[in-house]
Short mmCIF file of C-alpha atoms and ligand atoms in Angstrom, two decimals:
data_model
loop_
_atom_site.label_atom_id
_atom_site.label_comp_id
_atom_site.label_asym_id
_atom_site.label_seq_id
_atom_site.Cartn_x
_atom_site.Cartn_y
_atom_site.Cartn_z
CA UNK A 90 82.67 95.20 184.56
CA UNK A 91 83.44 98.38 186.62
CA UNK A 92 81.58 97.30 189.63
CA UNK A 93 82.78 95.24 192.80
CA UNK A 94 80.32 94.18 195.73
CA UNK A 95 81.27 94.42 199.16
CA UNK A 96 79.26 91.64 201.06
CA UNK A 97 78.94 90.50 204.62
CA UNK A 98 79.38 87.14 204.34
CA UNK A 99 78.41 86.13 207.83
CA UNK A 100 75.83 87.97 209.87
CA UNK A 101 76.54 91.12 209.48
CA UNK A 102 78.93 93.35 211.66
CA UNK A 103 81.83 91.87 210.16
CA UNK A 104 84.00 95.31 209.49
CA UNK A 105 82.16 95.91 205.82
CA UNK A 106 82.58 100.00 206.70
CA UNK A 107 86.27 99.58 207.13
CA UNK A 108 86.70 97.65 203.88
CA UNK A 109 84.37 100.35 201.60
CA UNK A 110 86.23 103.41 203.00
CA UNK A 111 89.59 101.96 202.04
CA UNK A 112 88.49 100.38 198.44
CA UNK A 113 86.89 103.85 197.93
CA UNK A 114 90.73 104.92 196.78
CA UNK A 115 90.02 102.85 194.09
CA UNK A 116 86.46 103.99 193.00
CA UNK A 117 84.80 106.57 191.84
CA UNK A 118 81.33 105.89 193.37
CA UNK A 119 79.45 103.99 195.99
CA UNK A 120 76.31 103.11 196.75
CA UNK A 121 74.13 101.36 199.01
CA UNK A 122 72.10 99.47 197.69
CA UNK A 123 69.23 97.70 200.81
CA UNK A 124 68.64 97.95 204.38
CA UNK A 125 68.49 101.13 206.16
CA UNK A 126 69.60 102.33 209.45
CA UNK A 127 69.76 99.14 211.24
CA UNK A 128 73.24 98.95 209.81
CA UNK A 129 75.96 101.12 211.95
CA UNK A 130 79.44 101.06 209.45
CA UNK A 131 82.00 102.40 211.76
CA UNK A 132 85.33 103.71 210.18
CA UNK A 133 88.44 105.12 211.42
CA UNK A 134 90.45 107.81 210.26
CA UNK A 135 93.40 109.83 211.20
CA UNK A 136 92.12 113.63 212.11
CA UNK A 137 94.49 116.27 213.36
CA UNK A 138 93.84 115.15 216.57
CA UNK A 139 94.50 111.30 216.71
CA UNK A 140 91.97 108.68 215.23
CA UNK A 141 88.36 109.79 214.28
CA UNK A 142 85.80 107.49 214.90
CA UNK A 143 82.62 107.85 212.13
CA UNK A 144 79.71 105.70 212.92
CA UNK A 145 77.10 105.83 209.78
CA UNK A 146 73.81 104.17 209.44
CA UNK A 147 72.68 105.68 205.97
CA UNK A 148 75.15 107.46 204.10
CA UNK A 149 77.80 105.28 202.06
CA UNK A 150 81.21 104.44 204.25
CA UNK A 151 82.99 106.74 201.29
CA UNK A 152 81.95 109.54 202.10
CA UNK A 153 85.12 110.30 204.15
CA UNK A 154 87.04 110.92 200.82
CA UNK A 155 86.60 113.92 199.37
CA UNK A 156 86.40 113.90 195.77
CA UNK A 157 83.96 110.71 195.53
CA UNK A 158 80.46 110.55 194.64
CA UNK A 159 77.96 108.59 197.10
CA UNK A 160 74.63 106.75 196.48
CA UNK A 161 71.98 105.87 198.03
CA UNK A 162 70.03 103.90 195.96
CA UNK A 163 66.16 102.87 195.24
CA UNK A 164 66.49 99.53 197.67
CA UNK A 165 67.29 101.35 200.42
CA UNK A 166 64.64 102.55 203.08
CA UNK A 167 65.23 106.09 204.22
CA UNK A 168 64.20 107.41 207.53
CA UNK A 169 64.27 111.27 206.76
CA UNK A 170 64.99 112.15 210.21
CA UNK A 171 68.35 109.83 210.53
CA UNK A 172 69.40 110.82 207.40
CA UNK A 173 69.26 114.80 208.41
CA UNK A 174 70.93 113.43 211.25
CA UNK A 175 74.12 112.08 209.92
CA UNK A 176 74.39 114.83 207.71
CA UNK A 177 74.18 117.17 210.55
CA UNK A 178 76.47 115.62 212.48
CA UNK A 179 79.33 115.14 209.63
CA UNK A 180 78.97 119.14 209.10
CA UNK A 181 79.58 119.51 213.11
CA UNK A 182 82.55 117.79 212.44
CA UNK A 183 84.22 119.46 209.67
CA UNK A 184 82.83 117.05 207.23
CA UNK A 185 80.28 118.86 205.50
CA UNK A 186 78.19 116.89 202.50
CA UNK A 187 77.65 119.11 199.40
CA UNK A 188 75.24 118.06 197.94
CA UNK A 189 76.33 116.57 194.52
CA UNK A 190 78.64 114.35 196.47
CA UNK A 191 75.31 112.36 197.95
CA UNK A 192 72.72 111.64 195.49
CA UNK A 193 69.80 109.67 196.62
CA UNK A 194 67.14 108.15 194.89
CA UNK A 195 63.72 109.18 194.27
CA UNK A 196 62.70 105.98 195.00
CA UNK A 197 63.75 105.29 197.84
CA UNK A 198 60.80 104.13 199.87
CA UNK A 199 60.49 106.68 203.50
CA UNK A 200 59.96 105.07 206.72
CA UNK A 201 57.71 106.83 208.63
CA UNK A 202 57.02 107.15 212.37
CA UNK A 203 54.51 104.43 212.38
CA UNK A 204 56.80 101.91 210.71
CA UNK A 205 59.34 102.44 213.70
CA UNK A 206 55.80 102.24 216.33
CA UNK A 207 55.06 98.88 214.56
CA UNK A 208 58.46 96.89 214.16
CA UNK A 209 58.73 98.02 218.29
CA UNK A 210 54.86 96.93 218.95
CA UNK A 211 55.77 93.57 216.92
CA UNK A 212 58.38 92.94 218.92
CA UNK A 213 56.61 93.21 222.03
CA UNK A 214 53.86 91.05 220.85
CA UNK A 215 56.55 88.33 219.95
CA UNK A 216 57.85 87.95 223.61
CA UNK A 217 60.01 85.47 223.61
CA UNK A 218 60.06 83.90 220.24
CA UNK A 219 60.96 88.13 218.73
CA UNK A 220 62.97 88.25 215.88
CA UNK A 221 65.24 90.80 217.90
CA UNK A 222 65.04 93.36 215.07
CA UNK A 223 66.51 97.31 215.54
CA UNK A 224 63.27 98.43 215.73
CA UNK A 225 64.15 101.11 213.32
CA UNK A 226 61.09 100.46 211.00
CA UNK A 227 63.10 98.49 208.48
CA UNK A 228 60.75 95.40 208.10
CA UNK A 229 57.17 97.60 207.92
CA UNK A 230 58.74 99.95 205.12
CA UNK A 231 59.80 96.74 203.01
CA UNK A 232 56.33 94.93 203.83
CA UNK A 233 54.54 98.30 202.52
CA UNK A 234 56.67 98.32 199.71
CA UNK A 235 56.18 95.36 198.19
CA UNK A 236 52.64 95.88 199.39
CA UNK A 237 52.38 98.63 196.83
CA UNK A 238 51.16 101.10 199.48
CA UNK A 239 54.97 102.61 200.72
CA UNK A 240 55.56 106.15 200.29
CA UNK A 241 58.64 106.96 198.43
CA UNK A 242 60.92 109.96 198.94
CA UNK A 243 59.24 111.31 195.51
CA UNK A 244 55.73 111.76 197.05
CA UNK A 245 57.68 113.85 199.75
CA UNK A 246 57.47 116.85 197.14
CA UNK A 247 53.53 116.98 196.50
CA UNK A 248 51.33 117.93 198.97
CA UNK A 249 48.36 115.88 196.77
CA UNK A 250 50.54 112.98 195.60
CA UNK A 251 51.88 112.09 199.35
CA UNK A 252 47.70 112.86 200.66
CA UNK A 253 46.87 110.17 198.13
CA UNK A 254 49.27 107.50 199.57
CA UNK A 255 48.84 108.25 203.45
CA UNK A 256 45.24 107.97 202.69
CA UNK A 257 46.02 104.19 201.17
CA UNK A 258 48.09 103.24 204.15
CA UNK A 259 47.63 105.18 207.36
CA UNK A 260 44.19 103.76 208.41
CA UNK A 261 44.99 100.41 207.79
CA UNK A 262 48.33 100.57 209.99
CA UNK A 263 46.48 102.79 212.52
CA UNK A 264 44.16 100.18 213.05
CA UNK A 265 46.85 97.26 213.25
CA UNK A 266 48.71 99.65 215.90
CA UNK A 267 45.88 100.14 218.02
CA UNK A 268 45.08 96.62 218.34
CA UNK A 269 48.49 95.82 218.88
CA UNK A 270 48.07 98.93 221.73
CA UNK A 271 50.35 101.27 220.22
CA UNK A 272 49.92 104.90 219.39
CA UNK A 273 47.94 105.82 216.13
CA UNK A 274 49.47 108.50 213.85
CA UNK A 275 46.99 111.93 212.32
CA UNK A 276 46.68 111.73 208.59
CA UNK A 277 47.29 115.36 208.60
CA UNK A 278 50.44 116.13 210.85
CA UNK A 279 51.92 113.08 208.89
CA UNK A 280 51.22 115.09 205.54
CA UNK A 281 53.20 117.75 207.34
CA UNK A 282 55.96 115.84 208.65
CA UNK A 283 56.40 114.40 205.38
CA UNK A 284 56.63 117.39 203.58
CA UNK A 285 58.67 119.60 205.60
CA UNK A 286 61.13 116.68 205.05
CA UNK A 287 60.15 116.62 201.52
CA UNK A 288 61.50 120.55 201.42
CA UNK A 289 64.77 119.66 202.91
CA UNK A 290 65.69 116.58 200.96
CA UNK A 291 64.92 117.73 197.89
CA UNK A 292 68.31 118.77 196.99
CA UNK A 293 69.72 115.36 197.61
CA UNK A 294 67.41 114.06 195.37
CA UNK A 295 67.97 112.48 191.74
CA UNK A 296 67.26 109.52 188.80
CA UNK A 297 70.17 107.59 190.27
CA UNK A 298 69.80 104.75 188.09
CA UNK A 299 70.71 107.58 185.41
CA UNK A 300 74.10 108.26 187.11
CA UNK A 301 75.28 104.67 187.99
CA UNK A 302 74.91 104.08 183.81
CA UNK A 303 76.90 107.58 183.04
CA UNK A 304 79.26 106.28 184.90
CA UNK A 305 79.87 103.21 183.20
CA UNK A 306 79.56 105.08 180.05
CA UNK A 307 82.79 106.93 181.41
CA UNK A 308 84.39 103.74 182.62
CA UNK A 309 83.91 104.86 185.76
CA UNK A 310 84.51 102.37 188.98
CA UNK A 311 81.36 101.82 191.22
CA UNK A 312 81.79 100.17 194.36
CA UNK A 313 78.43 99.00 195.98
CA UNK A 314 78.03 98.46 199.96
CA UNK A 315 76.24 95.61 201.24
CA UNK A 316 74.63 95.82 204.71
CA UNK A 317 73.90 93.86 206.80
CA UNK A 318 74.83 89.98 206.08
CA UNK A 319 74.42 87.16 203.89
CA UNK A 320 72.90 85.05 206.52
CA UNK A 321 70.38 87.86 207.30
CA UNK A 322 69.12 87.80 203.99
CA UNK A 323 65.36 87.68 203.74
CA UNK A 324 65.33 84.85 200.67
CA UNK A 325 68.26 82.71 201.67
CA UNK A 326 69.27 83.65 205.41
CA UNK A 327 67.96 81.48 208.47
CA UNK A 328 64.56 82.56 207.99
CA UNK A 329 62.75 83.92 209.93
CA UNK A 330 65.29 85.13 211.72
CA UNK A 331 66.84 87.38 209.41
CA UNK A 332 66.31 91.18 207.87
CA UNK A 333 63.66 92.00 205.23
CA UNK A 334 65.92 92.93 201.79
CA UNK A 335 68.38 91.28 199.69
CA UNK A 336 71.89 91.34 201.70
CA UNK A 337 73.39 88.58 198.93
CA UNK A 338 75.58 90.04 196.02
CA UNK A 339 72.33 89.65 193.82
CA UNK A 340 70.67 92.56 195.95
CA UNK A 341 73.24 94.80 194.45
CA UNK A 342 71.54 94.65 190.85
CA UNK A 343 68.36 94.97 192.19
CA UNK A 344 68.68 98.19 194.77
CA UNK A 345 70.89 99.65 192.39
CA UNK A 346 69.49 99.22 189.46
CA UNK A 347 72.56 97.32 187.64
CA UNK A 348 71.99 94.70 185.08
CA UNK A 349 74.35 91.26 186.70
CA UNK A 350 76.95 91.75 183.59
CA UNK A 351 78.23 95.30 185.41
CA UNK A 352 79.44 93.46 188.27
CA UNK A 353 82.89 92.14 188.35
CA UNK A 354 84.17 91.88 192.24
CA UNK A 355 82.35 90.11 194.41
CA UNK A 356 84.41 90.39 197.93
CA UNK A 357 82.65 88.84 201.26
CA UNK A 358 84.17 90.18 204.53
CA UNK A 359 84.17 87.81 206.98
CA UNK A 360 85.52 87.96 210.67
CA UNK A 361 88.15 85.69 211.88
CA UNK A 362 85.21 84.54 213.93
CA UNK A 363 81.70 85.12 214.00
CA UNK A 364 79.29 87.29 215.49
CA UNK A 365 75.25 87.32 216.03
CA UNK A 366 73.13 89.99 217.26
CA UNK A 367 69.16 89.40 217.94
CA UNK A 368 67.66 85.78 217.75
CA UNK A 369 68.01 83.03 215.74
CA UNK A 370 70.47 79.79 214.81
CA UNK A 371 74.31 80.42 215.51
CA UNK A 372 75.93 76.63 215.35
CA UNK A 373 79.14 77.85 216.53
CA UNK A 374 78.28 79.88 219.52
CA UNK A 375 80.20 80.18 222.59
CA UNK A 376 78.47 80.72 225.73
CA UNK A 377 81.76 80.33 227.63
CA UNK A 378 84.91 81.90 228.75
CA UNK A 379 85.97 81.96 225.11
CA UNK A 380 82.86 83.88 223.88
CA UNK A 381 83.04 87.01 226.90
CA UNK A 382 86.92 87.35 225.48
CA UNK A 383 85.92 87.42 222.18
CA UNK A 384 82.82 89.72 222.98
CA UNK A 385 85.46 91.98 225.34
CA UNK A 386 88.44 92.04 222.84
CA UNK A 387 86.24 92.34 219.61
CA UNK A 388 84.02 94.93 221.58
CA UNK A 389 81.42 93.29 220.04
CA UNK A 390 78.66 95.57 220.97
CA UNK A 391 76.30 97.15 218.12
CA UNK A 392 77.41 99.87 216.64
CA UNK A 393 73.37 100.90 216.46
CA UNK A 394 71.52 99.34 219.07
CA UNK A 395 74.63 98.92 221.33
CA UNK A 396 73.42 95.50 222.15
CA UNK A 397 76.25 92.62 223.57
CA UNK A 398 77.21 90.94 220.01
CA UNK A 399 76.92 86.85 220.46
CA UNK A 400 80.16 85.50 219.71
CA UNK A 401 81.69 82.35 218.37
CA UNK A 402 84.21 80.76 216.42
CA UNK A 403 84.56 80.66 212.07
CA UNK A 404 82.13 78.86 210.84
CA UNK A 405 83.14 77.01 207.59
CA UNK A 406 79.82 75.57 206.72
CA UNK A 407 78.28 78.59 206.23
CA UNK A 408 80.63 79.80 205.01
CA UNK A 409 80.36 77.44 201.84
CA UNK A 410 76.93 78.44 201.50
CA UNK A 411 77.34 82.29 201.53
CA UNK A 412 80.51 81.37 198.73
CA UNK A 413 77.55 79.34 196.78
CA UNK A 414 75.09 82.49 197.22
CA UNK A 415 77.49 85.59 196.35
CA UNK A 416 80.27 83.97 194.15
CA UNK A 417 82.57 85.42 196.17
CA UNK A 418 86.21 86.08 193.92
CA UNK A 419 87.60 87.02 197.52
CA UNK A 420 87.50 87.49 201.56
CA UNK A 421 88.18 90.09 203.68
CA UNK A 422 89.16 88.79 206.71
CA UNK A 423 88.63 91.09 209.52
CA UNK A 424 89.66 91.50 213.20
CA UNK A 425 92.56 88.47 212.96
CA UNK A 426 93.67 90.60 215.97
CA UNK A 427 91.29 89.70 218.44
CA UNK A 428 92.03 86.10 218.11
CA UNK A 429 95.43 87.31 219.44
CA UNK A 430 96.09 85.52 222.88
CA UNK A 431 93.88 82.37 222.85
CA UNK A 432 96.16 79.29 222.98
CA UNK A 433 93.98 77.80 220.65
CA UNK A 434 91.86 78.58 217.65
CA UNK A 435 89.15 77.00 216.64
CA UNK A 436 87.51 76.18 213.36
CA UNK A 437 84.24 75.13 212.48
CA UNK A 438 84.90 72.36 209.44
CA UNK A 439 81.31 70.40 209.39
CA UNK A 440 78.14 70.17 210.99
CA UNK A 441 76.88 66.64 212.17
CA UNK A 442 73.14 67.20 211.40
CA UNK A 443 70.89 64.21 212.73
CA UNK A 444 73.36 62.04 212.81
CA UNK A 445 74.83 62.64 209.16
CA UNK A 446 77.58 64.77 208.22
CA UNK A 447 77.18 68.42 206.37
CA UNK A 448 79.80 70.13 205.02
CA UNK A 449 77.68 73.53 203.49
CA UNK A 450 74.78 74.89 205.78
CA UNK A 451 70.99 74.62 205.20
CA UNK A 452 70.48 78.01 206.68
CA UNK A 453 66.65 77.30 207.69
CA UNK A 454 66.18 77.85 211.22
CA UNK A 455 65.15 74.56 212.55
CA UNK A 456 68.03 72.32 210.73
CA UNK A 457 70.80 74.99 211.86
CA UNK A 458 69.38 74.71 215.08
CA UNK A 459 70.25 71.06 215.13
CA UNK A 460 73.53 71.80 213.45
CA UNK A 461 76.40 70.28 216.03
CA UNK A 462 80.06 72.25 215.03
CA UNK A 463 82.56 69.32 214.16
CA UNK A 464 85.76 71.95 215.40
CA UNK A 465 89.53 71.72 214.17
CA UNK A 466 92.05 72.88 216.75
CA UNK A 467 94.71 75.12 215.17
CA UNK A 468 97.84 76.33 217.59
CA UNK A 469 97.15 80.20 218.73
CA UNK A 470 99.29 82.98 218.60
CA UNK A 471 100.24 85.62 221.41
CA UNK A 472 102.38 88.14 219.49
CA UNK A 473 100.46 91.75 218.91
CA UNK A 474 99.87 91.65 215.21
CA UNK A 475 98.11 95.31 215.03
CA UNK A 476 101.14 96.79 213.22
CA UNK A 477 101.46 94.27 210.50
CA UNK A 478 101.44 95.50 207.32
CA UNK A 479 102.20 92.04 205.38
CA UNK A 480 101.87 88.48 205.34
CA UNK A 481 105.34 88.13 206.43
CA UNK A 482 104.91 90.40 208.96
CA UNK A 483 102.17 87.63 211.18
CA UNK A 484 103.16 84.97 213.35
CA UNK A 485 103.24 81.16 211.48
CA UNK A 486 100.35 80.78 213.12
CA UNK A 487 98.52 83.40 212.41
CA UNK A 488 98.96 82.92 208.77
CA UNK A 489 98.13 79.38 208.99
CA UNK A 490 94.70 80.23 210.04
CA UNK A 491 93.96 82.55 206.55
CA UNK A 492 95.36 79.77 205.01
CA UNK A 493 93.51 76.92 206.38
CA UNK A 494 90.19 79.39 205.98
CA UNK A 495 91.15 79.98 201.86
CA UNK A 496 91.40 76.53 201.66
CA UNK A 497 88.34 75.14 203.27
CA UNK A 498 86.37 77.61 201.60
CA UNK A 499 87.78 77.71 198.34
CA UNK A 500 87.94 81.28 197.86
CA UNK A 501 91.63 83.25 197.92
CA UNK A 502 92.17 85.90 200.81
CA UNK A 503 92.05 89.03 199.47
CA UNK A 504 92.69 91.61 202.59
CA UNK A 505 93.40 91.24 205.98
CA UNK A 506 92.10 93.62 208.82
CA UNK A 507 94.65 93.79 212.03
CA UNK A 508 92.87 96.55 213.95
CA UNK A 509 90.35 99.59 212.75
CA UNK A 510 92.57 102.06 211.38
CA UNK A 511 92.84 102.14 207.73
CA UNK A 512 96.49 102.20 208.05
CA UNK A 513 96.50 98.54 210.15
CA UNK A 514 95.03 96.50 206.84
CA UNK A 515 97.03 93.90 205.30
CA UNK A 516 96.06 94.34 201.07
CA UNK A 517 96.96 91.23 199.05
CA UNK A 518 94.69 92.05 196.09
CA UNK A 519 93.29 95.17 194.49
CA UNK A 520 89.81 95.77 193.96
CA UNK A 521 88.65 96.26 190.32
CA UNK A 522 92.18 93.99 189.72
CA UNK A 523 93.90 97.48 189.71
P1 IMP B 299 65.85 94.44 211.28
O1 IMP B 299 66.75 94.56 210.10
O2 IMP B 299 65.93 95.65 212.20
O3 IMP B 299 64.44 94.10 210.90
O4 IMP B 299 66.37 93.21 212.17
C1 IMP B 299 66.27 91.87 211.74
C2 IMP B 299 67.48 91.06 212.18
O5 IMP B 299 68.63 91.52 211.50
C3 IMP B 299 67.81 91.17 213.67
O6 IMP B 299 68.36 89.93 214.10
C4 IMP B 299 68.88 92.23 213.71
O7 IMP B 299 69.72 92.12 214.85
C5 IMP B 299 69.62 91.91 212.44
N1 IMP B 299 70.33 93.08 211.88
C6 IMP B 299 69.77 94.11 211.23
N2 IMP B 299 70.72 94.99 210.84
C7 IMP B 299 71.88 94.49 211.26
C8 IMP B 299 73.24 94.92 211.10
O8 IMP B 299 73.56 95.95 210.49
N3 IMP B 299 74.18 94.12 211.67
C9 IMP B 299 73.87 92.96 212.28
N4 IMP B 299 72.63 92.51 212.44
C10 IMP B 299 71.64 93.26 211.92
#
């Protein structure tokens, strides 16, 4: 039971990059397991010039340590071009990847150009009632994956092999995009796009699932990366508002390839408030004062789409029912600092749904929608807490928020985040219970 799961337990956003680089120290490998590049993991890392900011979308959050070997894994969708991208940029920066320290799955299903034309013409099409995806493609790949007509990055190496799929696929999605009025895509430049990315992946490429179990031969500690967030997922998030792959902590078997007995950890990171971006239910939202300082002290803008992050207060309902999902054994509660300064804090306890009282979400759309917040008032703090490197070192107050949050929930605080260095993180317990 060499494996721990890092989950966002909320909806997505919550600091999940942060927590992987720094429990990276403890493993030997990590993967990601779904989504694609609609996630953006930010880290931040002393350089010799002051604090690095890294923004990824696609390659695990441990890459930033040296010796460590990163996955991407068959459940994730790969845009080729993105994925050149990041490398590129991380060798600009003195990070080059060699490549047996990124292995990447076979697979991995590709999106294409005309999965990115179609999320963006869906969209459109939606007006107002849009889902507010990325628009990076994510949702087409997965629907032509389970389809059985996606192109993995396999077919990427033979000319005939990837022919053979793009003939399956491309007319039918042609003909959607043109009556949705988007561009169409040639059959032929696509085999050529394809395969000049084929030429430069292939190096990267490998029978993952054949590492991850090596590993645990060895004893080896793998630490998988969750994206996105548990309220986003596409079986038990507020549907339809949510993205289309497993986000939950049994997503990690599946996009990895791990039988359930390898996992040991399951740790949810959670903020010390909650964010939203694109549409759907948010019971706790603030459309107030409160939420523009959260939104300006959290700078809760997306770290891919730059889009203004909705903000509002910790939601304990939903909380229960991402606990009831994952089996969380901990939370990583991030960003206590931007709650820094408010007089008050608030807490969501219960919802009062039609009249009756609910203490663990229904995350389907139109019953969160009617969720009202039933809020307990806890006494705010107003000392700067960025420096703290122990419980002892936060105001009363401060602690008595993790506290009341570990005890509503049920689950013990394992970390807590104080700003985005790696160096302002609060560790109470060890992943892999080293
Ligand atoms: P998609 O994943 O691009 O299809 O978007 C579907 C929904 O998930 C939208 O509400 C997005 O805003 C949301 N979403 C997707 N990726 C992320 C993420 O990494 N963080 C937060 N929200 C996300």
């Amino acid at each position: 039971m060499n494996s721990c799961v890092i989950i966002g337990a909320q909806w997505g956003d919550e600091g999940k990059g942060k927590v992987v680089d720094l429990f990276t120290e403890a493993a030997d490998l990590v993967v990601r397991f779904q989504g694609g590049n609609n996630a953006g993991h930010t880290l931040v890392v002393d350089g010799p010039e002051g604090p690095e900011k890294t923004v990824l979308h696609l390659i695990p959050s441990g890459i930033l340590h040296a010796e460590k070997t990163n996955i991407i894994a068959s459940g994730v969708v790969v845009d080729p071009e993105v994925l050149l991208g990041e490398l590129e940029e991380l060798a600009e920066r003195g990070r080059p990847v060699p490549h047996e320290r990124l292995r990447i799955s076979r697979d991995a299903h590709v999106i294409l150009p005309w999965h990115r034309a179609l999320d963006l013409a869906r969209e459109a099409a939606r007006g107002e009632s849009r889902i507010g995806t990325t628009g990076r493609g994510i949702g087409p790949t997965y629907e032509d994956r389970v389809a059985r007509r996606g192109v993995r990055l396999r077919d990427l190496l033979d000319e005939e092999r990837l022919r053979e799929r793009l003939e399956q696929v491309l007319p039918e999605r042609n003909a959607l995009l043109a009556h949705l009025g988007a561009e169409t895509f040639d059959l032929e430049d696509m085999v050529r796009h394809g395969l000049a990315f084929g030429e430069r992946l292939a190096p990267w490429l490998d029978d993952c699932g054949a590492i991850l179990e090596n590993a645990r031969r060895r004893g080896q500690r793998i630490l998988l990366e969750g994206a996105q967030g548990t309220l986003l997922d596409i079986g038990h998030g507020t549907y339809p508002f949510v993205t289309s792959s497993h986000t939950i902590s049994g997503g990690a078997c599946v996009g990895a390839g791990l039988p359930p007995s390898a996992i040991g950890g399951v740790v949810g990171i959670a903020k010390a408030y909650c964010t939203r971006v694109g549409s759907g239910p948010f019971p706790t939202e603030l459309e107030d004062a409160d939420g523009d300082t959260l939104r300006a002290n959290g700078h809760e803008f997306g770290a891919t789409t730059g889009r203004p992050r909705r903000c509002g207060w910790f939601d304990v309902p939903a909380m229960r029912f991402a606990h009831r999902v994952n089996g969380f054994t901990g939370l990583a509660i991030t960003k206590l600092d931007v709650l820094t300064g408010f007089s008050r804090v608030r807490i969501c306890t219960a919802y009062v749904v039609d009249g009756e009282r609910v203490d663990v979400a229904d995350p389907d759309g139109t019953v969160l929608e009617r969720a009202v917040p039933v809020y307990e008032d806890l006494p705010g703090w107003s000392e700067d807490i960025t420096g703290a490197q122990t419980l002892d070192d936060l105001p009363p107050h401060a602690r008595g928020l993790l506290d009341r949050i570990a005890e509503l929930t049920g689950i013990p605080v394992d970390l807590v985040s104080v700003g985005p260095n790696r160096a302002q993180t609060i560790v109470l317990t060890r992943p892999f219970g080293a």
